[in-house]
Amino acid sequence: MRSARQDLEEGLESLYSSFQDYPFPQSLHASPLRDPEKILSDLKSAPLRELSAEALGPYSASAMTTVGSAYEFKHFLPRILHLAVIRPGSYGFEPPVIASKLALCDWKRWPVVEQTVVANAVYAAWAFKRLQNPDFDPFAWNWILAMVRLDLQFESCLSLWVRQPTPNAFLQLARVDLKGLYRGNGFWEDIAAEKRRLVLDWLTSATVENAVIGLVDMIPAEQQWQIDLLLDEIGELRRVALAR
């Protein structure tokens, strides 16, 4: 846990330093449905590293779609990713949504150093979140979704999930929306079917099932039902696959 936290802190610090030359915008172009002056006023309410989720959220949620450009987004990106870690589930800071914004920015054409610090921050966030108790922070899986959207090496992270097992890691897996993944709903809606199939095949594999069963005795009794539900859903999806 200490190593994962340190890696995450270093990854976030690298973000701030790598994007520090992108200035605060003097104005924002926006859809008539938005209030750019109010958004800009909120963004000025604190230094970037101290900007609250409430102040930054409306901009983060609408960046590039109805407010601002990719250049302005780069200024706020370090704090957006930082708040995605410390305020999981808050409006505008869902990792898959941030990944969609990065895709709109054509981030794969950014300087290599910028691509690298973004990717490293996403990997570090997942590695840290995977170790958290999902009763308090159930969002590790959203970082895998972000990796899928960003064409990062999510397969390696899935492999590490079972190669470096912990009770919390498997309880995090129990929070995965398997039905949404199978049907292509929610955050999976615009992800290619072959990617969804790859993730689904991994989740319903004997490797994952055996790893979960092998660690089940270490799961606290009051959380065992979550593991039982995961195994039941894995079994149901296998039956659906066989029936097709």
Tab-separated table of C-alpha atoms in Angstrom:
chain	number	residue	atom	x	y	z
A	1	MET	CA	0.000	0.000	0.000
A	2	ARG	CA	2.815	2.419	0.875
A	3	SER	CA	4.541	1.792	-2.454
A	4	ALA	CA	1.297	2.205	-4.404
A	5	ARG	CA	0.525	5.467	-2.611
A	6	GLN	CA	4.026	6.792	-3.288
A	7	ASP	CA	3.814	5.857	-6.972
A	8	LEU	CA	0.473	7.657	-7.196
A	9	GLU	CA	1.756	10.781	-5.460
A	10	GLU	CA	4.779	10.863	-7.765
A	11	GLY	CA	2.572	10.333	-10.806
A	12	LEU	CA	0.314	13.225	-9.860
A	13	GLU	CA	3.270	15.490	-9.140
A	14	SER	CA	4.683	14.675	-12.580
A	15	LEU	CA	1.384	15.737	-14.118
A	16	TYR	CA	1.477	19.127	-12.459
A	17	SER	CA	5.073	19.760	-13.479
A	18	SER	CA	4.619	18.515	-17.063
A	19	PHE	CA	1.583	20.710	-17.783
A	20	GLN	CA	2.554	23.791	-15.788
A	21	ASP	CA	3.417	25.837	-18.888
A	22	TYR	CA	-0.185	25.791	-20.132
A	23	PRO	CA	-1.659	29.065	-18.840
A	24	PHE	CA	-4.967	29.744	-17.172
A	25	PRO	CA	-7.447	30.760	-19.913
A	26	GLN	CA	-8.486	34.392	-20.096
A	27	SER	CA	-11.827	33.430	-21.627
A	28	LEU	CA	-13.821	30.335	-22.552
A	29	HIS	CA	-15.821	29.675	-25.692
A	30	ALA	CA	-19.007	27.839	-24.810
A	31	SER	CA	-22.370	26.619	-26.040
A	32	PRO	CA	-25.309	29.017	-25.523
A	33	LEU	CA	-26.552	26.463	-22.995
A	34	ARG	CA	-23.536	27.150	-20.767
A	35	ASP	CA	-22.484	30.133	-18.699
A	36	PRO	CA	-18.787	30.565	-19.489
A	37	GLU	CA	-18.366	33.577	-17.213
A	38	LYS	CA	-19.693	31.634	-14.222
A	39	ILE	CA	-17.529	28.637	-15.076
A	40	LEU	CA	-14.472	30.847	-15.445
A	41	SER	CA	-15.232	32.599	-12.159
A	42	ASP	CA	-15.421	29.239	-10.380
A	43	LEU	CA	-12.135	28.173	-11.958
A	44	LYS	CA	-10.495	31.317	-10.559
A	45	SER	CA	-11.710	30.583	-7.018
A	46	ALA	CA	-8.457	28.900	-5.910
A	47	PRO	CA	-4.987	27.978	-7.156
A	48	LEU	CA	-5.036	24.967	-9.460
A	49	ARG	CA	-3.744	22.492	-6.854
A	50	GLU	CA	-6.426	23.649	-4.397
A	51	LEU	CA	-9.363	23.925	-6.785
A	52	SER	CA	-12.386	22.101	-5.360
A	53	ALA	CA	-14.405	19.424	-7.126
A	54	GLU	CA	-17.457	21.686	-6.900
A	55	ALA	CA	-15.639	24.529	-8.673
A	56	LEU	CA	-13.945	22.404	-11.333
A	57	GLY	CA	-16.647	19.782	-11.903
A	58	PRO	CA	-18.935	21.748	-14.270
A	59	TYR	CA	-15.978	22.581	-16.491
A	60	SER	CA	-14.528	19.062	-16.343
A	61	ALA	CA	-17.842	17.472	-17.298
A	62	SER	CA	-18.404	19.752	-20.298
A	63	ALA	CA	-14.840	20.398	-21.485
A	64	MET	CA	-14.476	20.217	-25.270
A	65	THR	CA	-18.068	19.116	-25.818
A	66	THR	CA	-19.736	22.411	-24.866
A	67	VAL	CA	-16.988	24.445	-23.166
A	68	GLY	CA	-13.434	25.351	-24.166
A	69	SER	CA	-10.706	23.706	-26.200
A	70	ALA	CA	-8.000	21.068	-25.830
A	71	TYR	CA	-5.369	23.701	-25.074
A	72	GLU	CA	-7.309	24.978	-22.070
A	73	PHE	CA	-8.072	21.447	-20.960
A	74	LYS	CA	-4.354	20.770	-20.611
A	75	HIS	CA	-4.074	23.478	-17.954
A	76	PHE	CA	-6.718	21.817	-15.783
A	77	LEU	CA	-5.903	18.170	-16.561
A	78	PRO	CA	-3.554	17.570	-13.571
A	79	ARG	CA	-6.180	18.743	-11.088
A	80	ILE	CA	-8.936	16.861	-12.921
A	81	LEU	CA	-7.013	13.590	-12.608
A	82	HIS	CA	-6.038	14.448	-9.019
A	83	LEU	CA	-9.680	14.966	-8.051
A	84	ALA	CA	-10.630	11.766	-9.854
A	85	VAL	CA	-8.431	10.023	-7.273
A	86	ILE	CA	-9.366	11.914	-4.109
A	87	ARG	CA	-13.034	12.582	-4.926
A	88	PRO	CA	-14.072	9.350	-6.678
A	89	GLY	CA	-17.539	9.409	-8.108
A	90	SER	CA	-17.835	13.207	-8.041
A	91	TYR	CA	-19.506	14.934	-10.981
A	92	GLY	CA	-17.063	15.469	-13.837
A	93	PHE	CA	-14.309	13.244	-12.468
A	94	GLU	CA	-15.278	9.730	-13.545
A	95	PRO	CA	-12.127	8.174	-15.107
A	96	PRO	CA	-13.943	6.883	-18.228
A	97	VAL	CA	-15.342	10.381	-18.835
A	98	ILE	CA	-11.877	11.919	-18.454
A	99	ALA	CA	-10.559	9.324	-20.900
A	100	SER	CA	-13.238	10.356	-23.400
A	101	LYS	CA	-12.114	13.971	-23.034
A	102	LEU	CA	-8.524	12.935	-23.706
A	103	ALA	CA	-9.670	11.115	-26.833
A	104	LEU	CA	-11.404	14.308	-27.987
A	105	CYS	CA	-8.080	16.092	-27.452
A	106	ASP	CA	-6.357	13.571	-29.740
A	107	TRP	CA	-3.949	13.039	-26.859
A	108	LYS	CA	-1.965	10.397	-28.754
A	109	ARG	CA	-0.552	13.266	-30.826
A	110	TRP	CA	0.670	15.145	-27.756
A	111	PRO	CA	4.405	15.288	-26.943
A	112	VAL	CA	5.628	11.910	-25.719
A	113	VAL	CA	6.439	13.220	-22.244
A	114	GLU	CA	2.835	14.397	-21.813
A	115	GLN	CA	1.420	11.094	-23.028
A	116	THR	CA	3.722	9.247	-20.656
A	117	VAL	CA	2.815	11.179	-17.513
A	118	VAL	CA	-0.900	10.815	-18.262
A	119	ALA	CA	-0.571	7.057	-18.799
A	120	ASN	CA	1.573	6.643	-15.689
A	121	ALA	CA	-0.957	8.548	-13.589
A	122	VAL	CA	-3.786	6.312	-14.815
A	123	TYR	CA	-1.799	3.138	-14.093
A	124	ALA	CA	-0.802	4.419	-10.644
A	125	ALA	CA	-4.375	5.395	-9.800
A	126	TRP	CA	-5.595	1.906	-10.689
A	127	ALA	CA	-2.799	0.224	-8.711
A	128	PHE	CA	-3.689	2.262	-5.641
A	129	LYS	CA	-7.468	2.017	-5.956
A	130	ARG	CA	-7.290	-1.759	-6.431
A	131	LEU	CA	-6.054	-2.031	-2.835
A	132	GLN	CA	-8.854	0.052	-1.302
A	133	ASN	CA	-11.815	-1.348	0.607
A	134	PRO	CA	-14.707	-0.999	-1.846
A	135	ASP	CA	-17.141	-0.278	0.974
A	136	PHE	CA	-15.466	3.138	1.095
A	137	ASP	CA	-13.966	3.525	-2.394
A	138	PRO	CA	-15.444	1.132	-4.983
A	139	PHE	CA	-14.020	2.760	-8.103
A	140	ALA	CA	-10.911	0.755	-9.062
A	141	TRP	CA	-12.667	-0.723	-12.087
A	142	ASN	CA	-13.324	2.712	-13.557
A	143	TRP	CA	-9.577	3.104	-14.109
A	144	ILE	CA	-9.546	-0.096	-16.184
A	145	LEU	CA	-12.362	1.424	-18.235
A	146	ALA	CA	-10.237	4.530	-18.715
A	147	MET	CA	-7.317	2.383	-19.901
A	148	VAL	CA	-9.559	0.621	-22.406
A	149	ARG	CA	-10.763	3.940	-23.803
A	150	LEU	CA	-7.199	5.282	-23.982
A	151	ASP	CA	-5.766	2.147	-25.633
A	152	LEU	CA	-3.400	1.614	-22.707
A	153	GLN	CA	-2.121	-1.790	-21.608
A	154	PHE	CA	-5.174	-2.800	-19.605
A	155	GLU	CA	-4.562	-6.491	-20.294
A	156	SER	CA	-1.386	-6.372	-18.192
A	157	CYS	CA	-3.299	-4.780	-15.326
A	158	LEU	CA	-5.986	-7.452	-15.520
A	159	SER	CA	-3.268	-10.069	-15.302
A	160	LEU	CA	-1.765	-8.388	-12.237
A	161	TRP	CA	-5.171	-8.404	-10.585
A	162	VAL	CA	-4.921	-12.164	-10.101
A	163	ARG	CA	-1.132	-12.454	-9.953
A	164	GLN	CA	-1.003	-10.048	-7.011
A	165	PRO	CA	-4.225	-10.933	-5.187
A	166	THR	CA	-5.533	-9.222	-2.063
A	167	PRO	CA	-8.979	-9.455	-0.446
A	168	ASN	CA	-9.761	-5.850	-1.355
A	169	ALA	CA	-8.675	-6.401	-4.961
A	170	PHE	CA	-11.223	-9.162	-5.405
A	171	LEU	CA	-13.891	-7.223	-3.546
A	172	GLN	CA	-13.248	-4.422	-6.032
A	173	LEU	CA	-13.853	-6.925	-8.831
A	174	ALA	CA	-17.161	-7.826	-7.210
A	175	ARG	CA	-18.320	-4.251	-7.913
A	176	VAL	CA	-17.886	-4.639	-11.681
A	177	ASP	CA	-21.070	-4.146	-13.710
A	178	LEU	CA	-20.812	-7.432	-15.576
A	179	LYS	CA	-24.221	-7.087	-17.204
A	180	GLY	CA	-23.354	-3.611	-18.482
A	181	LEU	CA	-20.097	-4.961	-19.860
A	182	TYR	CA	-21.897	-7.827	-21.591
A	183	ARG	CA	-24.643	-5.632	-23.065
A	184	GLY	CA	-22.444	-2.653	-23.887
A	185	ASN	CA	-24.359	-0.302	-21.594
A	186	GLY	CA	-23.229	2.633	-19.483
A	187	PHE	CA	-19.546	3.483	-19.780
A	188	TRP	CA	-19.108	0.498	-22.119
A	189	GLU	CA	-21.595	1.827	-24.656
A	190	ASP	CA	-19.143	3.237	-27.196
A	191	ILE	CA	-16.300	0.776	-26.624
A	192	ALA	CA	-15.558	-1.667	-29.437
A	193	ALA	CA	-17.183	-5.073	-29.082
A	194	GLU	CA	-13.858	-6.900	-29.408
A	195	LYS	CA	-12.459	-5.020	-26.415
A	196	ARG	CA	-15.545	-5.751	-24.362
A	197	ARG	CA	-15.263	-9.406	-25.311
A	198	LEU	CA	-11.617	-9.533	-24.252
A	199	VAL	CA	-12.441	-8.093	-20.823
A	200	LEU	CA	-15.514	-10.274	-20.433
A	201	ASP	CA	-13.600	-13.426	-21.369
A	202	TRP	CA	-11.018	-12.578	-18.714
A	203	LEU	CA	-13.610	-11.872	-16.011
A	204	THR	CA	-15.465	-15.111	-16.679
A	205	SER	CA	-12.322	-17.226	-17.028
A	206	ALA	CA	-11.389	-20.124	-14.784
A	207	THR	CA	-8.246	-18.172	-13.878
A	208	VAL	CA	-10.253	-15.417	-12.206
A	209	GLU	CA	-12.740	-17.816	-10.627
A	210	ASN	CA	-10.002	-20.001	-9.166
A	211	ALA	CA	-8.089	-16.987	-7.860
A	212	VAL	CA	-11.206	-15.644	-6.146
A	213	ILE	CA	-12.019	-19.028	-4.608
A	214	GLY	CA	-8.424	-19.435	-3.475
A	215	LEU	CA	-8.578	-16.197	-1.489
A	216	VAL	CA	-12.156	-16.438	-0.276
A	217	ASP	CA	-11.214	-17.483	3.273
A	218	MET	CA	-9.408	-14.163	3.696
A	219	ILE	CA	-12.509	-12.125	2.852
A	220	PRO	CA	-14.213	-10.688	5.974
A	221	ALA	CA	-17.408	-12.571	6.785
A	222	GLU	CA	-19.584	-9.476	6.386
A	223	GLN	CA	-18.325	-9.035	2.812
A	224	GLN	CA	-18.523	-12.665	1.688
A	225	TRP	CA	-21.875	-12.045	0.011
A	226	GLN	CA	-20.157	-9.772	-2.523
A	227	ILE	CA	-17.850	-12.599	-3.589
A	228	ASP	CA	-20.788	-15.007	-3.778
A	229	LEU	CA	-22.601	-12.550	-6.026
A	230	LEU	CA	-19.550	-12.178	-8.279
A	231	LEU	CA	-19.232	-15.952	-8.675
A	232	ASP	CA	-22.951	-16.242	-9.411
A	233	GLU	CA	-22.734	-13.561	-12.096
A	234	ILE	CA	-19.693	-15.224	-13.643
A	235	GLY	CA	-21.628	-18.477	-13.795
A	236	GLU	CA	-24.672	-16.805	-15.326
A	237	LEU	CA	-22.644	-15.116	-18.047
A	238	ARG	CA	-20.982	-18.413	-18.889
A	239	ARG	CA	-24.388	-20.016	-19.299
A	240	VAL	CA	-25.528	-17.151	-21.537
A	241	ALA	CA	-22.388	-17.520	-23.662
A	242	LEU	CA	-22.934	-21.267	-24.049
A	243	ALA	CA	-26.562	-20.728	-25.064
A	244	ARG	CA	-25.659	-18.383	-27.935
